[in-house]
XYZ file of C-alpha atoms in Angstrom:
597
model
C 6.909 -1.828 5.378
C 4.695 -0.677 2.755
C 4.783 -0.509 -1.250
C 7.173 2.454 -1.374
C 6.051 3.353 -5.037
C 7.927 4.554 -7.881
C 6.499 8.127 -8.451
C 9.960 10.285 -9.090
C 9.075 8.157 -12.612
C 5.304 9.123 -13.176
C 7.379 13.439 -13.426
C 9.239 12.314 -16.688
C 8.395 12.973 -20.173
C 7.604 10.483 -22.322
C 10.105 10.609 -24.488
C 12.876 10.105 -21.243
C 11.341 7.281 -19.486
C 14.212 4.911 -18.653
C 11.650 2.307 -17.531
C 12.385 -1.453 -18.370
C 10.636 -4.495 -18.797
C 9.715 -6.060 -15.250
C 10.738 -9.701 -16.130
C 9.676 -11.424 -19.585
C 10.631 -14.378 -20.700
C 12.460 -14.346 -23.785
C 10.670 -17.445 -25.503
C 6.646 -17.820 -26.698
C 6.029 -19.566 -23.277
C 5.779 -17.384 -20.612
C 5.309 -18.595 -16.988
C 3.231 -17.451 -14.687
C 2.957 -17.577 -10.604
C -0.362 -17.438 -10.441
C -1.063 -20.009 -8.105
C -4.263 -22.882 -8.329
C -5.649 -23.065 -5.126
C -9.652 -24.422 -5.603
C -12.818 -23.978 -3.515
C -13.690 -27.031 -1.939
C -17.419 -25.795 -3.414
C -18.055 -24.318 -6.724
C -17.950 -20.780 -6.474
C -21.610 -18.802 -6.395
C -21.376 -17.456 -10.334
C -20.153 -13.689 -10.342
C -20.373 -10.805 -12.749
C -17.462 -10.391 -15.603
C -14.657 -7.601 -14.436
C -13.337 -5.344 -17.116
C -10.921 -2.181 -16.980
C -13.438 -0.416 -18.889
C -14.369 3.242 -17.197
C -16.726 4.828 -15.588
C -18.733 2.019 -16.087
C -18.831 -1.028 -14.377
C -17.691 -3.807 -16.691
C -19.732 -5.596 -18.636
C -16.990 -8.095 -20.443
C -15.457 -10.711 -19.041
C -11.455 -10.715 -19.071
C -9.667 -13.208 -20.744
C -9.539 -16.450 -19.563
C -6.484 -17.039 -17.228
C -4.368 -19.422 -18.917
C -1.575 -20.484 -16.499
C -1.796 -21.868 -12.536
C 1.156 -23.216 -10.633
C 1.050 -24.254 -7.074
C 4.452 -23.337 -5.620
C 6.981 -20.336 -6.981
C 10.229 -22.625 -5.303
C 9.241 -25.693 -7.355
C 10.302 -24.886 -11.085
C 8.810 -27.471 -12.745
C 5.443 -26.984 -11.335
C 5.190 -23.848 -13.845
C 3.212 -24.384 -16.819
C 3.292 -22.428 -20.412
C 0.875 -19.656 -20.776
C -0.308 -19.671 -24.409
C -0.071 -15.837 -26.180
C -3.669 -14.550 -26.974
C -2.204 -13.326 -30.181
C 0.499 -14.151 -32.250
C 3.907 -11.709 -31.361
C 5.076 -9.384 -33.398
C 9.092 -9.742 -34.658
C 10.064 -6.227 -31.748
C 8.249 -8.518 -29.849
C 10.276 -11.863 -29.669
C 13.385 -9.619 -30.401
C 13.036 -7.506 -26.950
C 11.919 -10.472 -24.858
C 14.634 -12.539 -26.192
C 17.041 -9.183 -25.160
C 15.301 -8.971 -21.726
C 15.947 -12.542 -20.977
C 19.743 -11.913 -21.772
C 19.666 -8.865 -19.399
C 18.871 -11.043 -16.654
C 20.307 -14.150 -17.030
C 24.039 -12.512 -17.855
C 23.962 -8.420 -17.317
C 22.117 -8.312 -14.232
C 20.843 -11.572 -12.744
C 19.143 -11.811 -9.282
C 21.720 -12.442 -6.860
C 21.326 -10.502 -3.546
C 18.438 -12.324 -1.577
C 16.282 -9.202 -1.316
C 15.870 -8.949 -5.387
C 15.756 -12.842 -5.638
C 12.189 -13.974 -6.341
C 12.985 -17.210 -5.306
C 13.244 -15.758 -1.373
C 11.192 -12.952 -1.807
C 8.239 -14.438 -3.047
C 8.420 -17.955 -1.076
C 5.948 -19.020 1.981
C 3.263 -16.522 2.330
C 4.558 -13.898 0.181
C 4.216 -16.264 -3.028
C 1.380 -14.943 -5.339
C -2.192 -16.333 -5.450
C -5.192 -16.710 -8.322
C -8.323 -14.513 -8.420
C -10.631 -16.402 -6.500
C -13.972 -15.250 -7.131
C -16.718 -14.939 -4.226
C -16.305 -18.041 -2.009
C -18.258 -18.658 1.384
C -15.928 -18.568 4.497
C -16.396 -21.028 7.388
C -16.657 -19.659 11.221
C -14.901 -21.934 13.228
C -15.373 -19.652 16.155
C -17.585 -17.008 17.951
C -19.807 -14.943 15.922
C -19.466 -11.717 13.636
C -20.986 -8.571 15.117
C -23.568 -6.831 13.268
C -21.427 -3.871 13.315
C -19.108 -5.358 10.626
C -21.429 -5.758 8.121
C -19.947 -4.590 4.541
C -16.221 -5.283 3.789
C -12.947 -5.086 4.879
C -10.950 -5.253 1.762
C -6.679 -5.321 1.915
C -3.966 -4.394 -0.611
C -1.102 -6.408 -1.388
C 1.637 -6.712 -4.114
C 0.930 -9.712 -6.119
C 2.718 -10.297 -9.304
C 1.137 -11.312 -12.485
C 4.058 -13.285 -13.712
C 6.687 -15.177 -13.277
C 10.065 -12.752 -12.742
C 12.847 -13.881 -14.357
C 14.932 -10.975 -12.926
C 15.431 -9.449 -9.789
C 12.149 -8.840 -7.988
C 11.472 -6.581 -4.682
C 8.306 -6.677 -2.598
C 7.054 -4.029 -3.810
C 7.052 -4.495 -7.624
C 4.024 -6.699 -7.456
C 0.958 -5.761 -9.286
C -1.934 -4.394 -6.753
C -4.556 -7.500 -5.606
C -7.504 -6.609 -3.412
C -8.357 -9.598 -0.922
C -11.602 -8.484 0.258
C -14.336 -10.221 3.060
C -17.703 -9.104 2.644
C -19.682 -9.652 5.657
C -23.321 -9.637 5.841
C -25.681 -10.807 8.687
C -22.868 -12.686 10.302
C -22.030 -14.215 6.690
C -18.877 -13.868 5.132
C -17.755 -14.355 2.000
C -13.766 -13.908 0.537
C -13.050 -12.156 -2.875
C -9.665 -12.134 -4.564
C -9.006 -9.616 -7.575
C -6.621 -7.984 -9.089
C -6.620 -4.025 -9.572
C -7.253 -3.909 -13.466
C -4.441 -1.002 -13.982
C -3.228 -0.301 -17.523
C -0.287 -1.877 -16.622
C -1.732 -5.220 -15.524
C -4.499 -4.827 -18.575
C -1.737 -4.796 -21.460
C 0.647 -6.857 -19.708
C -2.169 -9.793 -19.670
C -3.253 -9.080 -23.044
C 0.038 -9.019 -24.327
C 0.681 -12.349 -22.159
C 4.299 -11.464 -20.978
C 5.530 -8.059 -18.669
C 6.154 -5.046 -20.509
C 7.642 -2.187 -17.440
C 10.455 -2.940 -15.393
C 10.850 -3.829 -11.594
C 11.681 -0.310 -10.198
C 12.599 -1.104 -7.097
C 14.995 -3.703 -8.254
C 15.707 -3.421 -12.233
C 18.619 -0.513 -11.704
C 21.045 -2.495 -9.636
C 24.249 -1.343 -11.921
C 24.746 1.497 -14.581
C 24.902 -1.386 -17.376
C 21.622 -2.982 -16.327
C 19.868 0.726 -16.231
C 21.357 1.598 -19.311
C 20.312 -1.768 -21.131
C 16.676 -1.776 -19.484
C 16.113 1.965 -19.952
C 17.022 1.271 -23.249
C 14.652 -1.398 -24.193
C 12.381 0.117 -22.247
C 12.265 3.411 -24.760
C 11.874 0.902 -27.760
C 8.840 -1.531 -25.814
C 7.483 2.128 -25.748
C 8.240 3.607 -29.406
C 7.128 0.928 -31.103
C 3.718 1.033 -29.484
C 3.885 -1.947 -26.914
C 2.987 0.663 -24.265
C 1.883 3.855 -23.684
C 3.138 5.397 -20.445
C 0.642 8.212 -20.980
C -2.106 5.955 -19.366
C -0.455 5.294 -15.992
C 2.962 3.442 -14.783
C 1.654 2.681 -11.396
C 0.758 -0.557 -10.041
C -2.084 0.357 -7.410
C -0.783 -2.103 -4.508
C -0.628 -0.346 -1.915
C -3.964 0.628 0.394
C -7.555 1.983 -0.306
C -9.486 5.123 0.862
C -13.248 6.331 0.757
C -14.399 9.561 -0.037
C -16.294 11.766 -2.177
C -18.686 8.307 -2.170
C -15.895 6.533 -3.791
C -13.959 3.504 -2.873
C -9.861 3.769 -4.321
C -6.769 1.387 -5.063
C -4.018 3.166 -4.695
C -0.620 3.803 -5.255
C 1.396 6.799 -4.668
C 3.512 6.620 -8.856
C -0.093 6.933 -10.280
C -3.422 7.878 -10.316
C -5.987 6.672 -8.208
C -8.295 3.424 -9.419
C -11.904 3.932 -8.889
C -13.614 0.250 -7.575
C -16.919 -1.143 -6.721
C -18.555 -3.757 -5.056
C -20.797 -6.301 -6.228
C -23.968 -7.470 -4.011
C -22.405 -10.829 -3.923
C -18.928 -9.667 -2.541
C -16.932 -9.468 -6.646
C -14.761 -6.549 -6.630
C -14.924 -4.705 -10.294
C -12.294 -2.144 -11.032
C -13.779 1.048 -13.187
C -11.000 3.104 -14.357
C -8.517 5.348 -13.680
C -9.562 8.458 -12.245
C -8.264 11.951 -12.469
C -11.015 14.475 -11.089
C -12.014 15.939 -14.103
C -8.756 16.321 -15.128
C -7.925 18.259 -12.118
C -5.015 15.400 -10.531
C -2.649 14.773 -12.790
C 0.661 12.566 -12.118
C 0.230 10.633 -8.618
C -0.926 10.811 -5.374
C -0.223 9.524 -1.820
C -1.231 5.883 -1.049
C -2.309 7.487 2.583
C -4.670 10.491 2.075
C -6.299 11.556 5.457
C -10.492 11.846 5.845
C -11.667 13.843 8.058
C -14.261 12.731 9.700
C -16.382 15.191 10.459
C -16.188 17.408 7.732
C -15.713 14.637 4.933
C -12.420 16.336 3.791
C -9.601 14.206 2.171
C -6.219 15.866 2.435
C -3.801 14.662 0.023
C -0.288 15.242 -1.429
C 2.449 13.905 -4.250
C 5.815 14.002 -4.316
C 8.458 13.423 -7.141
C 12.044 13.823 -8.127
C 12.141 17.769 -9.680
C 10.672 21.178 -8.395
C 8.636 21.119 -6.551
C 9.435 18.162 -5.022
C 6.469 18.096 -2.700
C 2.469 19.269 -3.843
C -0.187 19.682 -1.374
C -3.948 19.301 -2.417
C -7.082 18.188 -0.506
C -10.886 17.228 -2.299
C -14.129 18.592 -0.540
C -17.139 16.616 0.712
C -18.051 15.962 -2.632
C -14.850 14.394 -4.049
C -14.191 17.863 -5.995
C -10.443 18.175 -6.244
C -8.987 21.830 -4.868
C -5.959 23.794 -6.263
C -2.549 22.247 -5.975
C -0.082 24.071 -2.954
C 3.160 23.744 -4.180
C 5.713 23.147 -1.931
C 9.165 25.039 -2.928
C 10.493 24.972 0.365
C 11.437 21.378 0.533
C 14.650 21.793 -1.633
C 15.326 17.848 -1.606
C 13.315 15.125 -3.071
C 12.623 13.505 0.376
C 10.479 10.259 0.237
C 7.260 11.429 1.842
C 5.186 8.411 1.992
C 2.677 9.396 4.382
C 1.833 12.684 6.491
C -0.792 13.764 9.363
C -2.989 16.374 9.635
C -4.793 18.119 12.302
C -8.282 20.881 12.466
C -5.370 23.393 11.800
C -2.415 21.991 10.039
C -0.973 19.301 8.187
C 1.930 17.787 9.244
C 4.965 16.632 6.884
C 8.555 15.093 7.601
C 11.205 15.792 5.399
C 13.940 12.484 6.215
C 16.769 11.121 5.224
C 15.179 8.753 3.036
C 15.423 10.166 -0.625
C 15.457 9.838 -4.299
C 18.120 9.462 -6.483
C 17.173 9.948 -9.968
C 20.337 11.164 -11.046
C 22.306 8.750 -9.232
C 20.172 5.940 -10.739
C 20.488 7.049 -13.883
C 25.381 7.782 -14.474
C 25.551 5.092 -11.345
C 23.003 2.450 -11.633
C 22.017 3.197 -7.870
C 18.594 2.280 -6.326
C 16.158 4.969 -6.958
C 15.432 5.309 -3.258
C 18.779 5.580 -0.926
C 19.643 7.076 2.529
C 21.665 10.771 2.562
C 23.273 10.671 6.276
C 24.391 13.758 6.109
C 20.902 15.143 5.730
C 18.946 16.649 9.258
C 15.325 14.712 8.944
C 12.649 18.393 9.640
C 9.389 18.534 10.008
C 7.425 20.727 8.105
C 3.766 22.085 8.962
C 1.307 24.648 7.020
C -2.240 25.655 7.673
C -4.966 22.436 5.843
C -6.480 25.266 3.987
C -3.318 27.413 2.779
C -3.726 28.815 -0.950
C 0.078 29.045 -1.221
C 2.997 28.109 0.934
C 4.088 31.073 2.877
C 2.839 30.078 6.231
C 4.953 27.029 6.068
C 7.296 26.294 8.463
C 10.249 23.863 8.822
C 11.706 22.204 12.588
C 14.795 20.377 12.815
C 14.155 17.200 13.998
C 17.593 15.103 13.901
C 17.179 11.202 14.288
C 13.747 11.511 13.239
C 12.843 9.294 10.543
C 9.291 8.561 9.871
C 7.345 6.266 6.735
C 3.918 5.933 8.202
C 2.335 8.671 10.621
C -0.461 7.314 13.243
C -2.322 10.663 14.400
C -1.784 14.104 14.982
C -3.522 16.836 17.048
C -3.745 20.670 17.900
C -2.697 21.552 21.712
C -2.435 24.998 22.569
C 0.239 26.856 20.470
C 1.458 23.110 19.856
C 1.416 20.257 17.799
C 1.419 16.479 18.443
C 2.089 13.983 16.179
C 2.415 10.160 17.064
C 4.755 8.082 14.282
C 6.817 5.210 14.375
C 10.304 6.517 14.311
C 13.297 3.811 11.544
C 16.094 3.416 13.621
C 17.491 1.752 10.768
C 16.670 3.715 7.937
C 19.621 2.917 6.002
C 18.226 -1.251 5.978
C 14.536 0.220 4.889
C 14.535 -1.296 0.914
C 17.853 -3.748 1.421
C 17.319 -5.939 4.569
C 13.676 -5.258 6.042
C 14.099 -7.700 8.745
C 16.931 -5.101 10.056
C 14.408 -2.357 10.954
C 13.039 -1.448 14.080
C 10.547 0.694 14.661
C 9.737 2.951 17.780
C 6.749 4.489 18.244
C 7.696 8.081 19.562
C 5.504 11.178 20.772
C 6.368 14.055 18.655
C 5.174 17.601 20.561
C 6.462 20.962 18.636
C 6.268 24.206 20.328
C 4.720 27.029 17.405
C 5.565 29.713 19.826
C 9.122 28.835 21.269
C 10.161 26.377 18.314
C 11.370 23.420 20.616
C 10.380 19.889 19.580
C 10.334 17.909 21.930
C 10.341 13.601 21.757
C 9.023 11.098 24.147
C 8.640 7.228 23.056
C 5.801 5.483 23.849
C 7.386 1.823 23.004
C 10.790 0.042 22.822
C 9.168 -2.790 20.634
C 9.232 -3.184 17.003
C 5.656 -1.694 16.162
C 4.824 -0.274 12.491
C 1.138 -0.399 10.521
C -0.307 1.266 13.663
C -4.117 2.428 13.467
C -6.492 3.709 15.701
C -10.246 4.831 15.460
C -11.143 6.858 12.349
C -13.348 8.809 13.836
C -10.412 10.259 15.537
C -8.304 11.415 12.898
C -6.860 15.070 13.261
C -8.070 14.963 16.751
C -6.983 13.876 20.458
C -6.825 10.181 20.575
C -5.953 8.021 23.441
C -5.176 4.366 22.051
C -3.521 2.864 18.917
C -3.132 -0.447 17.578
C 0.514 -1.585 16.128
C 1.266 -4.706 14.148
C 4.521 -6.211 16.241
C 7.519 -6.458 13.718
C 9.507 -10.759 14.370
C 10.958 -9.045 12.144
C 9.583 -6.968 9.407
C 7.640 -7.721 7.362
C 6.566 -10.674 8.849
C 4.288 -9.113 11.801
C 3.505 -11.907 14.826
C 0.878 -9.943 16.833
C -1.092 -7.083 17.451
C -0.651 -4.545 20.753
C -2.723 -1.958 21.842
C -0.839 1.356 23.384
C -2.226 3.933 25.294
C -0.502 7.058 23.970
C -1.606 9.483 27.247
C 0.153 7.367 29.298
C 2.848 9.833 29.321
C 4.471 8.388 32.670
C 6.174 5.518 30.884
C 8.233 4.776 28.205
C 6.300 1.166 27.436
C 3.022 2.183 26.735
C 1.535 -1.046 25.593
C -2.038 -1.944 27.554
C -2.922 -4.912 25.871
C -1.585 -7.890 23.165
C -2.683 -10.708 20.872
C 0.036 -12.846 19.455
C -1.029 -14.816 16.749
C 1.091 -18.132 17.930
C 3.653 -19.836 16.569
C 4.372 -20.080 12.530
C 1.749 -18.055 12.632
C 1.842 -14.254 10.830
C -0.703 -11.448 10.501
C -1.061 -8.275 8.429
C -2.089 -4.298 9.396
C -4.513 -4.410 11.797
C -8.118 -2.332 11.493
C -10.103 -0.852 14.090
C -14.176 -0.653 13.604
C -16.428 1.024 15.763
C -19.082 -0.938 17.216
C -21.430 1.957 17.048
C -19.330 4.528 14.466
C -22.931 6.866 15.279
C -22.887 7.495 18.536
C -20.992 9.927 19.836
C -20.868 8.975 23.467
C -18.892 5.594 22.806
C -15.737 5.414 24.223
C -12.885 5.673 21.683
C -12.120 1.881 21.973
C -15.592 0.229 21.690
C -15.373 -1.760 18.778
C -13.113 -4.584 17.013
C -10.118 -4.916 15.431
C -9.658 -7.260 12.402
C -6.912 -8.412 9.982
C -5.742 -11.206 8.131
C -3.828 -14.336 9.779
C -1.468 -16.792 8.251
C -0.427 -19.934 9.601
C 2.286 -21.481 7.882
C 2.922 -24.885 9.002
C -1.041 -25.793 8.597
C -1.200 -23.389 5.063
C -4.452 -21.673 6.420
C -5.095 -18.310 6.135
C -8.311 -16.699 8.743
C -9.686 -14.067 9.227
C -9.736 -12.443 13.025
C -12.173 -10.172 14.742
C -10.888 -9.081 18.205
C -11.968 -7.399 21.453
C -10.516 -3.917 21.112
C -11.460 -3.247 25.183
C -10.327 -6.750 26.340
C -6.606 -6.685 27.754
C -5.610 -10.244 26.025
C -7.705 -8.677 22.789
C -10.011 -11.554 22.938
C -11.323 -13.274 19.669
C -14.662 -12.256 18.917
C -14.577 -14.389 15.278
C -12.793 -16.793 14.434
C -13.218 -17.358 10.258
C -11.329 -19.978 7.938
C -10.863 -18.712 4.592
C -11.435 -21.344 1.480
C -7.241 -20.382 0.549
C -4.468 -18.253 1.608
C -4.402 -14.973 1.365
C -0.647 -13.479 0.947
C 0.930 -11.092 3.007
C 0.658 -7.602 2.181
C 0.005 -3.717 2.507
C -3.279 -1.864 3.698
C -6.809 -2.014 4.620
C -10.081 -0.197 5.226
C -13.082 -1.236 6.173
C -16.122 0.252 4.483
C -19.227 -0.044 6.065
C -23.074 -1.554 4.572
C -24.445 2.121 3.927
C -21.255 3.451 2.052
C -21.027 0.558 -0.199
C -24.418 0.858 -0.812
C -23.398 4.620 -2.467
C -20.734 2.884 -4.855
């Protein structure tokens, strides 16, 4: 599943945030997971990282002061010394935030444990700065040279509370590849959040997904929470969001996101160092949040975007031009629910959004403790679609689509006087933030009639397939194949298939597979042209490349594979110098666009 972000928060005033401290230790030492995991060569020396913007940094950030090598082992953990000495609210409220989760609201279900969540692969790494790679196999193809760079939650510190997969502060894991060279990059997204909580050498903002597990523990965190913030420990003003969830290009900019803030503007070094600029807000034109899965056209350079929250109107639709220029918001008054709308699709005419089942509960989270996301079963799932260049919201319209319960979207496409839209229908949506290894995922064929009305379904596969892509170059338009990560069971993903969604003659649509073997676990994958500028290529010339994990050896690699071949053949084989943790989205981004960062 993905980073399902916390944005019904980024919609309330200041003064009303009932945000808590994500776990701090109580006592002067705070512990860390950071985890030391050394080069077997010295690092190349790299340019300092700051959170300084626009400008690329020019300071380096403070040493790192704590390592530990394995998040089950306790002991392992050593003290991280305070930068500066704490205040008296300080040691007060971390002393109060330690009783809140050893006594009011410990971790105790094994999906807000830390202890399970973050063990094997999902336990936290160091920044590793540039690092040479080893190929132990085949060659890299000219056509990936630049980076392919992947999002992940990885938390800062130590939780002491309960902890869900998606609280983790955003790290970037980035290969940069040049003349079949590659070189591996660790760093985290320099948010405010991760800035002040580093400075300030303990956490400071709650665990939203898993802080507000009873009405005592949302009252008491809420609480302490309002006094971290009036007394000046932070300043919500300057962004809540954590940035862990994927990356986008355009407007000649490369992004962190996450969909409860504002996007975080990154660059490239020469040598492969990721530096993180700032916080970025269009001139003052995108305020709030925004999706963690804007769509680029390719041919016009478009991004179409949207946010969503928790009061009226519940849904905003926005898109930037060629240039990165941010256009006037659409609000959407016709979704009467706050629905979680994590991602959408858009075609040359439309874009596409699915109003589910899935929702926020701010109110109920606030009198009942409840999660902030939850599942309304009474509630028919609809999809909604309005023109990609509508001023307002009066050519909107809404389809019932019951059953229909959608977090990513692949593709979509204009037929005539129809739609089609190609998702990954939850089965399970009612398991999606308590028990992840409980959801299956079906890839379905979504076709809606504009002139008649009728929607009508067709599934393309039976298997448990999620973090499908395809070729970019096809996005809004007709595309024939797709490329799904193979739940065993979510998150953990064990392969990659390929489907061929025009084979409408079958229910399993699956042409081709690569299992990664046993004990052995892989991320999204990413397709990559082999020649993005030639128009003639067939749709699936080119590669397809993600991260692999193999547990029992503790080796993480890096895979390039066949995109035509039928058993996905390995093109590149590369052993990273350490692991590199499960987690969200990539992108690719190609030698001539980094070159414009």
């Amino acid at each position: 599943m993905d980073a399902f972000s916390s944005s019904f928060l980024s919609t309330f005033p200041t003064q009303n945030l009932s945000l808590s401290p994500a776990i701090a230790t109580p006592k002067l030492s705070i512990s860390s997971v950071r985890i030391e995991e050394r080069p077997s060569s010295p690092p190349p020396a790299t340019k300092p990282t700051s959170t300084k913007a626009p400008q690329p940094p020019k300071t380096p950030s403070p040493p790192l002061k704590t390592k530990a090598r394995d998040y089950n082992n306790a002991s392992t953990f050593s003290a991280a010394k305070k930068q500066t000495d704490p205040t008296l609210p300080a040691v007060i409220f971390n002393a109060l935030d330690d009783i809140i989760n050893s006594f009011i609201d410990p971790p105790l279900r094994p999906s807000v444990d830390p202890k399970h969540v973050l063990s094997n692969n999902f336990a936290p790494v160091d920044e590793l700065p540039p690092t040479e790679c080893e190929i132990i196999q085949g060659s890299l193809p000219p056509c990936l040279d630049g980076a392919y760079i992947r999002n992940g939650p990885n938390p800062q510190y130590l939780p002491r509370g309960p902890y869900h997969l998606f609280d983790g502060d955003g790290m970037l894991h980035s290969v940069r590849i040049s003349k079949g060279r590659a070189v591996l990059c660790s760093r985290y997204v320099k948010t405010y959040k991760y800035t002040i909580e580093r400075d300030a050498g303990y956490p400071l903002l709650p665990n939203v997904f898993s802080s507000f597990n009873s009405l005592t523990a949302s009252a008491t965190r809420g609480a302490l929470s309002a006094a971290r913030i009036f007394t000046g420990q932070y300043n919500p003003a300057n962004g809540i969001g954590l940035a862990n969830t994927s990356l986008a290009f355009f407007g000649n900019q490369l992004y962190a996101l996450g969909e409860s803030d504002l996007p975080y503007s990154l660059r490239l070094t020469s040598n492969g160092d990721i530096q993180t600029l700032g916080r970025h807000d269009f001139d003052g034109k995108l305020f709030m949040s925004m999706t963690a899965h804007p769509k680029i056209d390719p041919e016009t350079g478009e991004a179409f975007a949207f946010r969503y929250g928790p009061l009226p109107p519940f849904l905003t639709y926005f898109r930037f031009d060629a240039n990165g220029t941010k256009q006037p918001d659409v609000p959407i008054f016709s979704m009467v629910t706050p629905s979680f709308l994590h991602d959408f699709a858009i075609t040359k005419k439309y874009a596409i959004f699915a109003d589910i089942q899935i929702g926020m509960n701010p109110i109920d989270m606030i009198t009942k403790g409840a999660s902030p996301v939850g599942l309304n079963p009474s509630k028919v799932p609809r999809i909604g679609v309005i023109p990609r260049y509508a001023k307002d919201e009066s050519e909107m319209r809404w389809f019932d689509v019951p059953g229909f319960n959608i977090i990513h979207a692949i593709n979509a496409w204009d037929e005539e006087d129809a739609i089609v839209m190609v998702a990954p229908n939850i089965l399970s949506a009612e398991h999606t933030l308590e028990r992840m290894d409980l959801i299956h995922a079906s890839v379905e064929k979504v076709r809606i009639d504009l002139k008649t009305g009728i929607v009508s379904r067709q599934p393309i596969s039976t298997r448990n397939l999620d973090f499908a892509v395809f070729n970019p170059a096809y996005v809004g338009r007709q595309n024939k194949y797709i490329y799904a990560a193979v739940g065993d069971p979510m998150p953990k993903i064990s392969g990659v298939v390929k489907l061929d969604v025009s084979n409408v003659e079958h229910k399993e649509c699956i042409v081709a597979s690569r299992m990664f073997g046993p004990g052995c676990y892989g991320g999204e994958p990413f397709f990559v042209a082999r020649e993005p500028e030639n128009p003639e290529a067939d749709e699936d010339d080119g590669y397809v490349v993600t991260y692999v994990h193999d547990e029992k050896a503790g080796e993480s690699r890096f895979l390039v594979m066949d995109a035509k071949s039928p058993q996905l053949d390995i093109v590149a084989d590369v052993r990273l110098p350490r692991r590199v943790p499960y987690g969200f989205h990539g992108l690719f981004v190609k030698e001539s666009d980094l070159n414009k960062l």
